[in-house]
Structures are given as C-alpha cells and as structure tokens.
Coordinates of C-alpha atoms and ligand atoms in Angstrom, one line a residue:
X117 CA -70.5 -170.6 44.0
X118 CA -68.1 -168.2 42.4
X119 CA -65.0 -169.9 42.4
X120 CA -64.8 -173.4 42.8
X121 CA -60.9 -173.6 43.7
X122 CA -61.3 -170.5 46.7
X123 CA -61.5 -173.2 49.8
X124 CA -57.9 -174.9 47.8
X125 CA -56.3 -171.4 46.8
X126 CA -56.7 -168.4 49.3
X127 CA -56.0 -169.1 53.3
X128 CA -58.3 -167.6 56.1
X129 CA -57.9 -163.9 57.1
X130 CA -60.5 -162.7 59.9
X131 CA -60.9 -159.7 61.0
X132 CA -57.8 -157.3 61.0
X133 CA -56.8 -155.6 64.2
X134 CA -55.1 -152.8 65.2
X135 CA -52.2 -153.4 67.4
X136 CA -52.7 -154.3 70.9
X137 CA -50.0 -151.8 72.6
X138 CA -50.8 -149.2 70.1
X139 CA -55.0 -149.4 70.7
X140 CA -55.2 -149.6 74.6
X141 CA -54.9 -146.3 74.4
X142 CA -58.0 -145.4 73.4
X143 CA -61.5 -146.7 73.8
X144 CA -61.7 -146.6 69.6
X145 CA -62.8 -149.9 67.7
X146 CA -59.9 -152.6 68.4
X147 CA -60.5 -153.7 64.4
X148 CA -58.5 -152.4 61.2
X149 CA -60.3 -152.3 58.5
X150 CA -59.8 -154.6 55.2
X151 CA -59.7 -154.5 51.8
X152 CA -61.6 -155.5 49.3
X153 CA -60.1 -158.1 47.8
X154 CA -59.6 -159.3 50.9
X155 CA -62.7 -159.7 51.9
X156 CA -63.6 -160.7 48.0
X157 CA -61.5 -163.8 49.0
X158 CA -62.8 -164.9 52.0
X159 CA -66.5 -164.9 49.8
X160 CA -64.6 -167.1 47.6
X161 CA -63.2 -169.9 50.2
X162 CA -67.1 -171.1 51.2
X163 CA -68.3 -174.0 48.9
X164 CA -72.0 -173.9 48.8
X165 CA -72.8 -176.3 50.3
X166 CA -75.3 -179.1 49.3
X167 CA -75.5 -179.1 53.4
X168 CA -75.2 -175.7 54.5
X169 CA -74.2 -176.2 58.2
X170 CA -73.4 -172.8 59.1
X171 CA -76.5 -171.9 58.2
X172 CA -79.0 -173.8 60.7
X173 CA -78.7 -172.1 64.3
X174 CA -79.2 -175.1 66.7
X175 CA -77.8 -176.1 70.9
X176 CA -76.2 -179.6 70.7
X177 CA -74.1 -180.5 74.2
X178 CA -75.5 -176.9 75.5
X179 CA -73.5 -174.4 73.2
X180 CA -75.0 -172.9 70.4
X181 CA -74.1 -174.7 66.7
X182 CA -75.0 -173.1 63.3
X183 CA -76.5 -169.6 62.9
X184 CA -79.9 -169.1 65.4
X185 CA -81.3 -166.7 62.9
X186 CA -80.3 -168.8 60.0
X187 CA -78.4 -166.7 58.2
X188 CA -78.2 -167.2 54.3
X189 CA -74.5 -167.9 54.6
X190 CA -73.3 -169.2 50.9
X191 CA -75.8 -167.0 49.1
X192 CA -73.9 -163.4 50.4
X193 CA -70.3 -164.8 50.7
X194 CA -71.0 -165.7 46.8
X195 CA -72.2 -162.4 45.9
X196 CA -69.6 -160.9 47.7
X197 CA -67.2 -162.4 46.0
X198 CA -69.1 -161.7 42.8
X199 CA -68.9 -157.9 44.1
X200 CA -72.4 -157.7 44.3
X201 CA -72.6 -156.0 47.9
X202 CA -76.1 -154.8 47.2
X203 CA -77.7 -158.3 46.7
X204 CA -75.4 -159.4 49.6
X205 CA -76.9 -156.6 52.2
X206 CA -80.0 -157.7 50.2
X207 CA -80.1 -161.3 51.8
X208 CA -78.5 -160.1 55.1
X209 CA -81.5 -158.2 56.1
X210 CA -83.5 -161.2 55.5
X211 CA -82.8 -163.2 58.1
X212 CA -81.4 -160.5 60.9
X213 CA -82.3 -157.0 61.1
X214 CA -79.0 -155.7 62.4
X215 CA -76.0 -157.5 61.6
X216 CA -73.6 -154.8 62.6
X217 CA -74.2 -156.4 65.4
X218 CA -73.7 -159.8 65.0
X219 CA -71.0 -159.2 62.1
X220 CA -68.9 -157.7 65.3
X221 CA -70.0 -159.2 68.9
X222 CA -71.2 -162.8 67.9
X223 CA -69.0 -166.1 68.4
X224 CA -70.0 -167.2 65.2
X225 CA -71.2 -170.4 65.6
X226 CA -72.0 -170.3 61.8
X227 CA -68.0 -170.8 61.8
X228 CA -67.4 -173.5 64.3
X229 CA -70.3 -175.8 62.3
X230 CA -68.5 -174.5 59.4
X231 CA -67.7 -177.5 56.5
X232 CA -64.6 -176.3 55.5
X233 CA -63.7 -175.9 58.9
X234 CA -63.4 -180.1 59.0
X235 CA -60.4 -180.2 57.5
X236 CA -58.8 -176.8 57.3
X237 CA -59.9 -173.3 58.4
X238 CA -63.6 -172.8 58.1
X239 CA -64.4 -169.6 56.5
X240 CA -64.7 -165.8 57.8
X241 CA -67.9 -166.1 57.9
X242 CA -68.5 -163.3 60.2
X243 CA -66.0 -160.7 58.6
X244 CA -67.4 -161.1 55.2
X245 CA -71.2 -160.7 57.7
X246 CA -69.6 -157.3 59.0
X247 CA -67.9 -155.9 55.2
X248 CA -71.5 -156.2 54.0
X249 CA -73.0 -154.4 56.1
X250 CA -71.3 -151.3 56.7
X251 CA -70.6 -151.1 52.9
X252 CA -74.2 -150.9 53.0
X253 CA -74.2 -147.7 55.5
X254 CA -71.0 -146.7 53.7
X255 CA -73.1 -146.6 50.4
X256 CA -76.6 -145.4 52.0
X257 CA -78.3 -148.5 51.0
X258 CA -78.9 -148.7 54.6
X259 CA -82.4 -146.4 55.0
X260 CA -85.6 -146.0 56.7
X261 CA -88.2 -147.9 55.6
X262 CA -91.8 -147.0 56.9
X263 CA -94.5 -149.4 56.6
X264 CA -97.0 -148.1 53.6
X265 CA -100.0 -149.0 56.1
X266 CA -100.9 -148.9 59.8
X267 CA -103.0 -151.1 61.6
X268 CA -103.5 -149.1 64.5
X269 CA -102.5 -151.4 67.2
X270 CA -100.4 -150.7 69.9
X271 CA -97.2 -153.0 71.6
X272 CA -95.3 -152.1 73.9
X273 CA -91.9 -153.8 74.2
X274 CA -90.2 -153.6 77.7
X275 CA -86.2 -153.3 77.4
X276 CA -84.3 -152.1 74.5
X277 CA -82.0 -154.5 74.1
X278 CA -81.4 -156.9 71.2
X279 CA -84.6 -158.6 71.6
X280 CA -86.9 -155.8 71.5
X281 CA -85.0 -153.8 69.3
X282 CA -85.4 -156.6 67.3
X283 CA -89.1 -157.5 68.0
X284 CA -89.7 -153.4 67.8
X285 CA -88.5 -153.4 64.2
X286 CA -90.8 -156.6 63.0
X287 CA -93.8 -155.5 64.9
X288 CA -93.7 -152.1 62.8
X289 CA -93.0 -154.2 59.8
X290 CA -96.2 -155.4 60.0
X291 CA -97.8 -151.6 60.4
X292 CA -98.2 -151.5 64.5
X293 CA -97.0 -148.8 66.5
X294 CA -94.5 -150.1 68.7
X295 CA -93.4 -147.9 72.7
X296 CA -89.8 -149.7 73.4
X297 CA -89.4 -148.9 77.2
X298 CA -86.1 -148.6 78.3
X299 CA -84.7 -147.4 82.4
X300 CA -81.5 -146.5 81.7
X301 CA -80.8 -143.8 79.6
X302 CA -79.1 -145.3 76.4
X303 CA -81.0 -147.8 73.9
X304 CA -79.8 -150.6 73.6
X305 CA -79.4 -153.2 76.5
X306 CA -76.1 -154.6 76.7
X307 CA -75.2 -153.7 73.3
X308 CA -74.9 -150.3 75.2
X309 CA -74.0 -150.9 79.2
X310 CA -72.5 -154.4 78.8
X311 CA -69.9 -155.0 75.9
X312 CA -67.6 -152.0 75.9
X313 CA -67.0 -148.8 73.6
X314 CA -63.6 -150.7 71.9
X315 CA -65.6 -153.8 70.9
X316 CA -69.3 -152.3 69.9
X317 CA -69.4 -148.9 69.9
X318 CA -72.7 -146.6 71.2
X319 CA -72.4 -144.6 67.7
X320 CA -73.2 -148.5 65.9
X321 CA -76.6 -148.6 68.8
X322 CA -77.4 -145.8 67.8
X323 CA -77.2 -145.0 64.2
X324 CA -79.7 -148.5 64.0
X325 CA -82.0 -146.2 66.8
X326 CA -82.0 -143.7 64.4
X327 CA -83.5 -145.9 61.6
X328 CA -86.0 -147.5 64.0
X329 CA -87.2 -144.0 65.1
X330 CA -87.2 -142.9 61.3
X331 CA -89.6 -145.6 60.7
X332 CA -92.0 -144.6 63.5
X333 CA -90.7 -146.6 66.7
X334 CA -91.0 -144.7 69.8
X335 CA -88.5 -145.3 72.4
X336 CA -88.6 -144.1 76.1
X337 CA -85.8 -143.8 78.3
X338 CA -85.1 -143.4 81.7
X339 CA -88.6 -145.0 82.0
X340 CA -88.7 -148.8 83.8
X341 CA -91.9 -150.2 83.2
X342 CA -93.5 -151.5 86.7
X343 CA -92.6 -148.6 88.1
X344 CA -92.8 -146.0 86.3
X345 CA -95.3 -147.3 84.1
X346 CA -97.5 -149.7 86.0
X347 CA -99.2 -152.6 84.9
X348 CA -103.0 -150.6 84.8
X349 CA -101.5 -148.4 82.0
X350 CA -99.9 -150.9 79.8
X351 CA -103.1 -152.5 80.2
X352 CA -105.1 -149.6 79.0
X353 CA -103.2 -148.5 76.5
X354 CA -101.6 -151.5 74.8
X355 CA -102.7 -154.5 73.3
X356 CA -100.1 -156.0 73.5
X357 CA -96.8 -156.1 75.8
X358 CA -93.3 -158.2 75.2
X359 CA -90.9 -158.7 77.7
X360 CA -87.2 -158.5 76.7
X361 CA -85.9 -157.0 80.0
X362 CA -83.2 -159.8 79.9
X363 CA -81.1 -161.6 82.7
X364 CA -79.9 -159.3 84.9
X365 CA -79.9 -161.1 88.2
X366 CA -76.2 -161.6 89.1
X367 CA -74.5 -164.7 90.5
X368 CA -72.4 -164.3 93.4
X369 CA -69.1 -165.9 95.3
X370 CA -71.0 -165.9 99.0
X371 CA -66.7 -166.7 100.3
X372 CA -65.5 -165.1 103.6
X373 CA -65.1 -161.4 103.0
X374 CA -66.8 -161.1 99.7
X375 CA -68.5 -157.7 101.9
X376 CA -65.1 -155.8 101.5
X377 CA -65.0 -153.1 99.4
X378 CA -62.9 -153.2 96.4
X379 CA -65.1 -156.3 95.4
X380 CA -67.5 -155.1 92.3
X381 CA -69.8 -156.9 90.4
X382 CA -68.2 -156.5 86.6
X383 CA -71.6 -155.1 85.5
X384 CA -71.4 -152.5 87.4
X385 CA -67.8 -152.1 86.4
X386 CA -68.5 -152.1 82.8
X387 CA -71.4 -150.0 83.0
X388 CA -70.2 -147.3 84.2
X389 CA -67.0 -146.9 82.5
X390 CA -69.1 -147.0 79.5
X391 CA -71.4 -144.5 80.8
X392 CA -69.0 -141.9 82.5
X393 CA -66.9 -142.4 78.8
X394 CA -70.0 -141.4 76.8
X395 CA -71.5 -138.5 79.2
X396 CA -68.3 -137.1 80.2
X397 CA -64.5 -138.8 77.9
X398 CA -64.8 -139.8 81.7
X399 CA -64.1 -136.6 83.2
X400 CA -67.2 -136.7 85.9
X401 CA -65.3 -139.7 87.5
X402 CA -68.8 -141.6 87.9
X403 CA -66.9 -144.9 87.2
X404 CA -64.7 -147.5 89.6
X405 CA -61.2 -147.4 87.8
X406 CA -58.6 -150.1 87.5
X407 CA -56.0 -147.4 87.6
X408 CA -52.4 -148.7 89.5
X409 CA -54.2 -151.5 91.0
X410 CA -53.8 -155.4 91.6
X411 CA -56.9 -156.5 89.4
X412 CA -58.4 -160.0 89.5
X413 CA -61.3 -160.7 87.3
X414 CA -62.9 -164.3 88.4
X415 CA -64.6 -166.1 85.8
X416 CA -63.4 -167.0 82.1
X417 CA -66.0 -165.9 79.6
X418 CA -67.3 -163.0 77.5
X419 CA -67.7 -160.6 80.3
X420 CA -64.4 -161.6 82.0
X421 CA -62.5 -160.2 78.8
X422 CA -64.2 -157.0 78.6
X423 CA -63.1 -156.6 82.1
X424 CA -59.7 -157.2 81.4
X425 CA -59.6 -154.9 78.4
X426 CA -61.2 -152.0 80.6
X427 CA -58.5 -152.5 83.1
X428 CA -55.8 -152.4 80.7
X429 CA -56.7 -149.2 79.6
X430 CA -57.3 -147.3 83.1
X431 CA -53.6 -148.2 83.4
X432 CA -53.9 -151.0 85.8
X433 CA -50.9 -152.2 87.8
X434 CA -51.0 -155.9 87.2
X435 CA -54.3 -158.1 86.2
X436 CA -55.1 -161.3 86.6
X437 CA -58.1 -163.5 85.2
X438 CA -59.5 -166.6 87.1
X439 CA -60.7 -168.7 84.9
X440 CA -62.5 -172.0 86.9
X441 CA -62.0 -174.7 84.0
X442 CA -58.4 -176.4 83.0
X443 CA -56.5 -174.6 79.6
X444 CA -58.4 -176.1 76.8
X445 CA -56.8 -178.1 74.4
X446 CA -55.6 -175.9 71.3
X447 CA -57.5 -177.7 68.9
X448 CA -60.7 -179.7 69.2
X449 CA -60.6 -183.2 70.7
X450 CA -62.7 -185.0 67.7
X451 CA -64.4 -187.9 69.5
X452 CA -65.7 -185.8 72.3
X453 CA -66.3 -182.5 70.1
X454 CA -67.1 -183.6 67.0
X455 CA -68.1 -181.5 64.0
X456 CA -70.2 -179.8 64.0
X457 CA -70.3 -179.0 67.9
X458 CA -69.5 -175.9 68.7
X459 CA -65.4 -176.4 69.1
X460 CA -64.5 -176.6 72.7
X461 CA -60.5 -174.8 72.3
X462 CA -58.4 -172.5 73.3
X463 CA -58.9 -169.2 72.1
X464 CA -57.3 -165.5 72.8
X465 CA -59.8 -162.8 72.8
X466 CA -58.7 -159.0 72.0
X467 CA -58.5 -158.0 76.0
X468 CA -56.2 -161.7 76.8
X469 CA -53.8 -160.3 73.5
X470 CA -54.2 -156.2 75.5
X471 CA -53.4 -157.6 78.7
X472 CA -50.5 -159.4 77.4
X473 CA -49.0 -156.6 74.8
X474 CA -49.2 -154.2 77.7
X475 CA -48.1 -156.4 81.2
X476 CA -46.1 -158.9 79.4
X477 CA -48.3 -162.2 80.1
X478 CA -51.4 -164.0 79.3
X479 CA -53.4 -163.0 82.5
X480 CA -55.3 -166.5 83.0
X481 CA -55.0 -168.4 85.7
X482 CA -56.9 -172.1 85.4
X483 CA -58.4 -174.6 87.4
X484 CA -58.6 -171.6 90.2
X485 CA -61.3 -171.3 92.6
X486 CA -61.7 -168.5 94.8
X487 CA -61.4 -169.8 98.8
X488 CA -61.7 -166.7 100.7
X489 CA -60.9 -162.7 100.2
X490 CA -59.4 -160.7 103.0
X491 CA -59.3 -157.1 103.5
X492 CA -57.2 -154.2 105.0
X493 CA -57.8 -152.6 108.7
X494 CA -60.4 -150.0 106.2
X495 CA -62.3 -152.6 105.3
X496 CA -60.7 -152.7 102.0
X497 CA -59.6 -156.0 99.9
X498 CA -55.7 -156.1 99.9
X499 CA -55.5 -160.5 99.3
X500 CA -57.2 -163.2 97.2
X501 CA -57.2 -166.7 98.5
X502 CA -57.7 -169.5 96.0
X503 CA -57.3 -173.3 95.8
X504 CA -56.5 -175.1 92.3
X505 CA -59.4 -177.8 91.2
X506 CA -60.2 -180.6 89.8
X507 CA -62.9 -181.3 87.4
X508 CA -64.9 -185.2 87.7
X509 CA -68.7 -185.6 87.5
X510 CA -70.6 -187.6 89.7
X511 CA -74.0 -189.0 88.4
X512 CA -73.8 -186.4 85.7
X513 CA -73.1 -183.7 88.3
X514 CA -69.8 -181.4 88.3
X515 CA -67.6 -182.2 91.9
X516 CA -64.6 -180.1 92.1
X517 CA -62.2 -181.5 94.1
X518 CA -59.6 -179.2 95.8
X519 CA -55.8 -180.1 94.5
X520 CA -53.7 -180.2 97.9
X521 CA -50.8 -178.1 98.2
X522 CA -52.1 -175.4 95.9
X523 CA -53.1 -172.7 97.7
X524 CA -52.2 -168.9 96.8
X525 CA -52.8 -165.6 97.9
X526 CA -53.6 -162.9 95.4
X527 CA -52.2 -159.3 96.0
X528 CA -55.7 -157.3 95.1
X529 CA -57.3 -154.5 95.5
X530 CA -60.0 -154.5 92.7
X531 CA -61.6 -157.8 92.3
X532 CA -64.7 -158.1 89.6
X533 CA -67.0 -161.0 89.7
X534 CA -67.3 -161.8 86.3
X535 CA -69.4 -165.4 86.8
X536 CA -72.7 -164.4 84.8
X537 CA -76.3 -163.9 86.0
X538 CA -78.7 -165.7 87.4
X539 CA -81.5 -165.3 85.9
X540 CA -84.0 -161.7 85.2
X541 CA -85.6 -159.9 87.9
X542 CA -88.7 -161.0 88.9
X543 CA -90.8 -157.0 90.0
X544 CA -92.2 -156.7 87.4
X545 CA -92.4 -160.5 86.2
X546 CA -94.7 -160.9 89.6
X547 CA -96.6 -157.6 89.3
X548 CA -97.7 -159.0 85.9
X549 CA -98.8 -162.4 87.2
X550 CA -96.4 -164.0 84.2
X551 CA -95.1 -167.8 85.3
X552 CA -91.5 -168.6 85.1
X553 CA -89.6 -172.3 85.0
X554 CA -87.2 -173.7 87.7
X555 CA -84.8 -171.5 86.4
X556 CA -86.8 -168.3 86.9
X557 CA -87.1 -167.5 83.3
X558 CA -89.8 -166.4 81.7
X559 CA -91.9 -169.8 81.1
X560 CA -92.7 -169.5 77.3
X561 CA -92.2 -172.2 74.9
X562 CA -89.0 -171.2 72.2
X563 CA -91.3 -171.2 69.0
X564 CA -93.8 -169.4 70.4
X565 CA -93.2 -166.9 73.0
X566 CA -96.9 -166.5 74.8
X567 CA -96.7 -166.4 78.1
X568 CA -99.6 -167.4 80.7
X569 CA -100.5 -163.9 80.5
X570 CA -103.1 -163.4 77.5
X571 CA -101.1 -160.6 75.0
X572 CA -97.5 -160.8 77.1
X573 CA -95.0 -162.4 75.3
X574 CA -91.2 -162.9 76.0
X575 CA -88.1 -162.8 74.0
X576 CA -84.2 -162.8 74.6
X577 CA -82.2 -163.3 77.8
X578 CA -85.4 -162.9 79.5
X579 CA -86.8 -166.2 78.3
X580 CA -84.1 -168.4 77.7
X581 CA -81.3 -166.9 80.2
X582 CA -78.3 -165.3 79.3
X583 CA -77.3 -165.9 76.5
X584 CA -76.0 -164.5 72.4
X585 CA -77.0 -161.3 70.6
X586 CA -77.9 -163.4 67.9
X587 CA -80.6 -165.7 69.7
X588 CA -81.9 -162.7 71.2
X589 CA -82.9 -161.1 67.8
X590 CA -84.0 -164.4 67.0
X591 CA -86.4 -164.4 69.8
X592 CA -87.6 -161.6 68.8
X593 CA -87.9 -161.4 65.8
X594 CA -89.9 -165.0 66.3
X595 CA -91.9 -163.6 69.0
X596 CA -92.9 -160.4 66.5
X597 CA -94.8 -162.8 64.7
X598 CA -96.3 -165.1 67.2
X599 CA -97.4 -161.3 68.4
X600 CA -99.1 -160.0 65.2
X601 CA -100.3 -163.6 64.6
X602 CA -102.4 -162.9 67.3
X603 CA -103.1 -159.6 67.1
X604 CA -104.4 -159.9 63.6
X605 CA -105.0 -163.2 62.7
X606 CA -103.2 -164.4 60.5
X607 CA -99.2 -163.4 59.4
X608 CA -96.8 -162.5 56.9
X609 CA -93.5 -162.1 59.1
X610 CA -91.0 -164.7 59.2
Ligands
LIG15 C1 -70.4 -157.9 79.7 C2 -71.2 -158.8 78.7 C3 -70.7 -158.7 77.3 C4 -71.2 -159.6 76.1 N1 -71.0 -160.4 75.0 C5 -71.4 -160.6 74.1 C6 -70.7 -161.3 73.4 O1 -69.9 -160.6 72.8 N2 -70.6 -161.6 71.9 C7 -72.5 -162.0 72.4 O2 -73.1 -162.8 71.1 N3 -73.2 -162.2 73.4 C8 -72.9 -160.8 74.4 N4 -73.1 -160.9 75.9 C9 -74.5 -161.6 75.6 C10 -75.6 -160.7 75.3 O3 -75.4 -159.5 75.3 C11 -76.9 -160.7 75.7 O4 -77.3 -162.4 75.5 C12 -78.2 -159.7 74.7 O5 -77.8 -158.8 75.0 C13 -80.0 -160.2 75.5 O6 -80.4 -159.0 75.0 P1 -82.0 -159.2 75.6 O7 -82.6 -157.9 74.4 O8 -82.2 -160.3 75.7 O9 -81.5 -158.4 76.8 P2 -80.4 -157.5 77.2 O10 -79.4 -157.0 76.1 O11 -80.4 -157.2 78.8 O12 -81.7 -155.8 77.2 C14 -82.6 -155.6 78.4 C15 -83.1 -154.2 78.6 O13 -83.8 -153.9 79.0 C16 -84.0 -152.9 79.8 N5 -85.2 -153.5 81.2 C17 -85.0 -154.3 82.1 N6 -86.3 -154.3 82.8 C18 -86.8 -153.3 82.3 C19 -88.5 -152.6 82.7 N7 -89.1 -153.4 83.7 N8 -88.2 -151.6 82.0 C20 -87.6 -151.5 81.2 N9 -86.7 -151.4 80.6 C21 -86.5 -152.4 81.3 C22 -82.7 -153.5 80.6 O14 -82.6 -152.1 81.1 C23 -81.7 -154.2 79.3 O15 -81.6 -152.5 78.4 C24 -72.4 -160.4 76.8 C25 -73.4 -159.9 77.3 C26 -72.6 -158.9 79.3 C27 -73.2 -158.6 80.1
LIG16 S1 -71.0 -174.2 55.6 FE1 -68.6 -173.4 54.9 S2 -68.8 -173.8 53.4 FE2 -70.2 -174.6 53.2 S3 -71.7 -173.4 52.9 FE3 -71.7 -172.6 55.2 S4 -70.0 -171.2 54.6 FE4 -70.1 -172.4 53.2

C-alpha cells in the first residue's frame, strides 16, 4: 500500500467528461482525459484491505457485487500510485484480456463493494483501470504475443462479443487454432453494435481485434453458423465448439397499437445508427432518425440511456424515458440494501446529462406503465397512453397496481423499446441438439460450461442470459480453460 493516509487526503475523482452541450455535437468519446497526478491520487486512496471485497465477484439479491474477473485491484492501485505503470498493466492482463472494454463501460460492481464506500466515496477503480490500459497502448506495451507452440487442435467460436473474444484469446494462448465466426459485418458483438460510438468506439474494439489476429486468431465475419456454416461442417472441421452467440431475442410490449409505424426495438435503432455512422458518417441514410421527433424511450436501463444519447445527437424535438420503477433514493438504504451489495441508488448517466443539457430537463418519468399506442391516419404512431403504477409483492411475485387518475397521453413520433432480451436465439442451439434451461438459455453449469453435446461449450449471455461485459469476459476465459482441459486432458489456463 503506497500511501496509508491517501484515503483521508484525497477526494474521489472519477472519469472526467466533456461538456454535455458540446459533446452532443459529435460522436466522439464523451469522456475527457485526466492527468497522471490525478490518477495516482486515485490509486493512493486504496487502503489495500485485508479482505479486498472489490476483488471477488459474486451475486447478492440478483445483482453483481465485486469484480467478476477477480481483478488484482489493490495491487494495481498501489503500482499506479508508485508510477509503475507497466507492472500495473501486467497485473491487469493477468485477470482480464480486455481491460479497455471494462475500463470504459463496466458499471463497476467492484466500486459498489469497495470498503471505503462504507462511509466515504469508493475508490475510482474503473478510472484507474482504464488509465492503465490506455497508458499501455500509448507506450506500445500492448503487443501481439503469439504462442510459441501449436497443439494442432482447432476450435470454432460462435459469436465475436466479449465472451467469444475472451475465449478465443485464451485458447489461442494455449496453442490451439481458433476461428471466430460472426454473422455481422464487424467484430465485437454488443460492444460494436449495441453500445454507441461515443461511449465505446469501434476503434477501441478494432485495436484489440488486430492484436488477436496478429496472435493467430481468425475472425470470419458476415458468416452465420447454422446457415452459412452447417453443423456438419463444424463437426468435420473442428475439435470443439464454444457457443458465445449472446442473448438477442427482444422483449416486446404486446400493447394495443404495437404494430404501428415508428415503434422500434432499441437494438434496431442503435445497431443501424452505428453501422451507418461507421460505413458512411450517416450519409447513406440507412438508420432510424430521431431528428425533429418527439421520442419516447421505454425502459430505464443502460440500453435506454444509449437511446437517449443517440436521439439527442440526431437533434430530436423532445425526449422522454419511461422507467417502470419509482425514482431511487440518492444514497443506499443500509437496511434493505447494505454494503457490499450493489448500491441501488438514483444515477445520472451520460445520456441523462446530455438530454438535460440540450433539452432542458432530466428526461425520466418514473413508475410509468405503457397502456397503448395510438396512430394517425397513415398508421404511424402519434401518442403513447400510460398510467402510473405502484409496485408490491405477493408471494414473492411482482404486482403492479395502476394508480387511478394518473392516466396520461404523450405525443410521440418515435418510440424505442429498451426493455431487455428474453434469451438467446434458438435455431443453432436446436440444430446442435443443445439442451436449454426454462429461461431458454443454454444449459451449462457455471464454472464448467459443458453442454449436453460432446465437445460443445457455452459462455456469456447465451448461457447466463442478458448480463454484463465483465461476466462475458469471465465466462469466455473460464470456458476456454474447460475446453482446453477437454482437448488436452489437463490445462494451465486460469
Ligand atoms: C445497448 C446495450 C448497451 C449495453 N451496455 C453495457 C455496458 O455499458 N456495460 C456492460 O457491462 N454491459 C452492457 N451491455 C451488456 C453487454 O453488452 C453484454 O452482456 C455482452 O456484450 C455479452 O457478451 P457476449 O459475448 O455474451 O454476447 P454479444 O456481445 O451479444 O455477442 C454475441 C455475438 O454473436 C453473434 N452471433 C450470434 N449467433 C451467431 C451465429 N449463429 N453465427 C455467427 N455469429 C453469431 C452476434 O451477432 C453477436 O455479435 C449492454 C447491452 C446492450 C444491448
Ligand atoms: S475494497 Fe476498495 S479500498 Fe479495499 S482494496 Fe479494494 S479498492 Fe482498495
């Protein structure tokens, strides 16, 4: 531990951001750089706890707390404080193949579990994490490291999201030949076509993909396994398969008027926006535009926030985000939600700040349930009808009672459904004969990742259901370990 009094001397400073009214004029990273001295002070705040609760990821009450990849957080905090950046980078890479993805976009369950957070602001762990890996790239320390020996075994990874990329990276390290199949035209899964450019740019994904390619991994895009590559081809060409196809079946709102034009899944909006932006700087016009529209985003999570930030950049006329939950407390409730649980508190994310800066107010409406959509004479949505609800539990089940007199009509020409995903697509899973759970995710035990089909493993959202980048990386790494054990009889992968 570098500075024993650091946590008393220095205030928490998390990632700086550009001015929200300025940054919404472009699609460039919304954050701003920090000085080396600022980052060192954040490292110095770490107390090197006897039980570093930040370091171990687990789930309590359905939320993640602590780091799922078991990052060596106290170690790299100390090294950063001492200015030993290269050693800090090595510690980061020991546990996480892609700290640049988590350093940018992880909600940081490590910070929720940080001991300093009991009576102070937690250590700005994610900010330190990001600074280490960026320094590594700037200094040229992150280089391809191809394995010295090849085993001759071949593995197909289906899906190039963080789970697939992590599995591929680890299996390649063990000397296997890895081919990653991706049905879209670009690699990265939801890192590329879910999270928008200003939060996590494709350049960051591509920078890592180039390193993985130079290490010997083959990425095959525009190729859907199950259609363009058949199950027989997989069996003939590969010794093992890892399913990392994500959890992409949309959740819908089966309300009256759902079929109207102008109502879209958030993912279609976000995917098309990023593709058009990357392909042609939006000149091809192949995206759903929010320009001059009254936009309603249904869903209070991260995807909804990404829709806000995207709509503001399109110059929408108005913007409202419906959250089915009540507004949360500003500080954690120590009785119901004690440390080290993930703090359930009101958060103001980048998209909320941007909407407020450009349109004048925080765009959220709370405890709002959509009742129906009403269209104009051309079959285009023009209104969303809602009612406020009160949540209660009956035998552990959520019941939402409508509050009489709270009915409201909202003008809308674009409605975006950001209410999550039901589970993975089933075609390939069925073709392979892989068993699923009652949630339609692939049945494979956490830590083992084996399915009922010999040689077929599963990791990430396809196994866990809709989750986080950091869990996808954790599962990809561990599935690689189990696959290596299956192929070689033993493994040295972590
Ligand atoms: C809009 C949005 C924002 C998010 N923001 C965050 C965030 O800020 N922080 C965070 O931690 N998490 C976030 N998440 C969640 C996170 O992105 C996912 O949990 C994570 O990407 C899952 O990784 P994965 O590799 O399992 O699957 P994915 O990232 O979904 O990747 C799966 C890939 O497999 C491909 N594929 C599927 N089937 C086939 C097939 N048969 N053949 C070939 N390819 C196939 C798909 O095209 C896709 O590219 C967000 C999710 C969304 C939707
Ligand atoms: S819990 Fe917080 S203070 Fe303790 S070691 Fe982890 S980051 Fe440092």
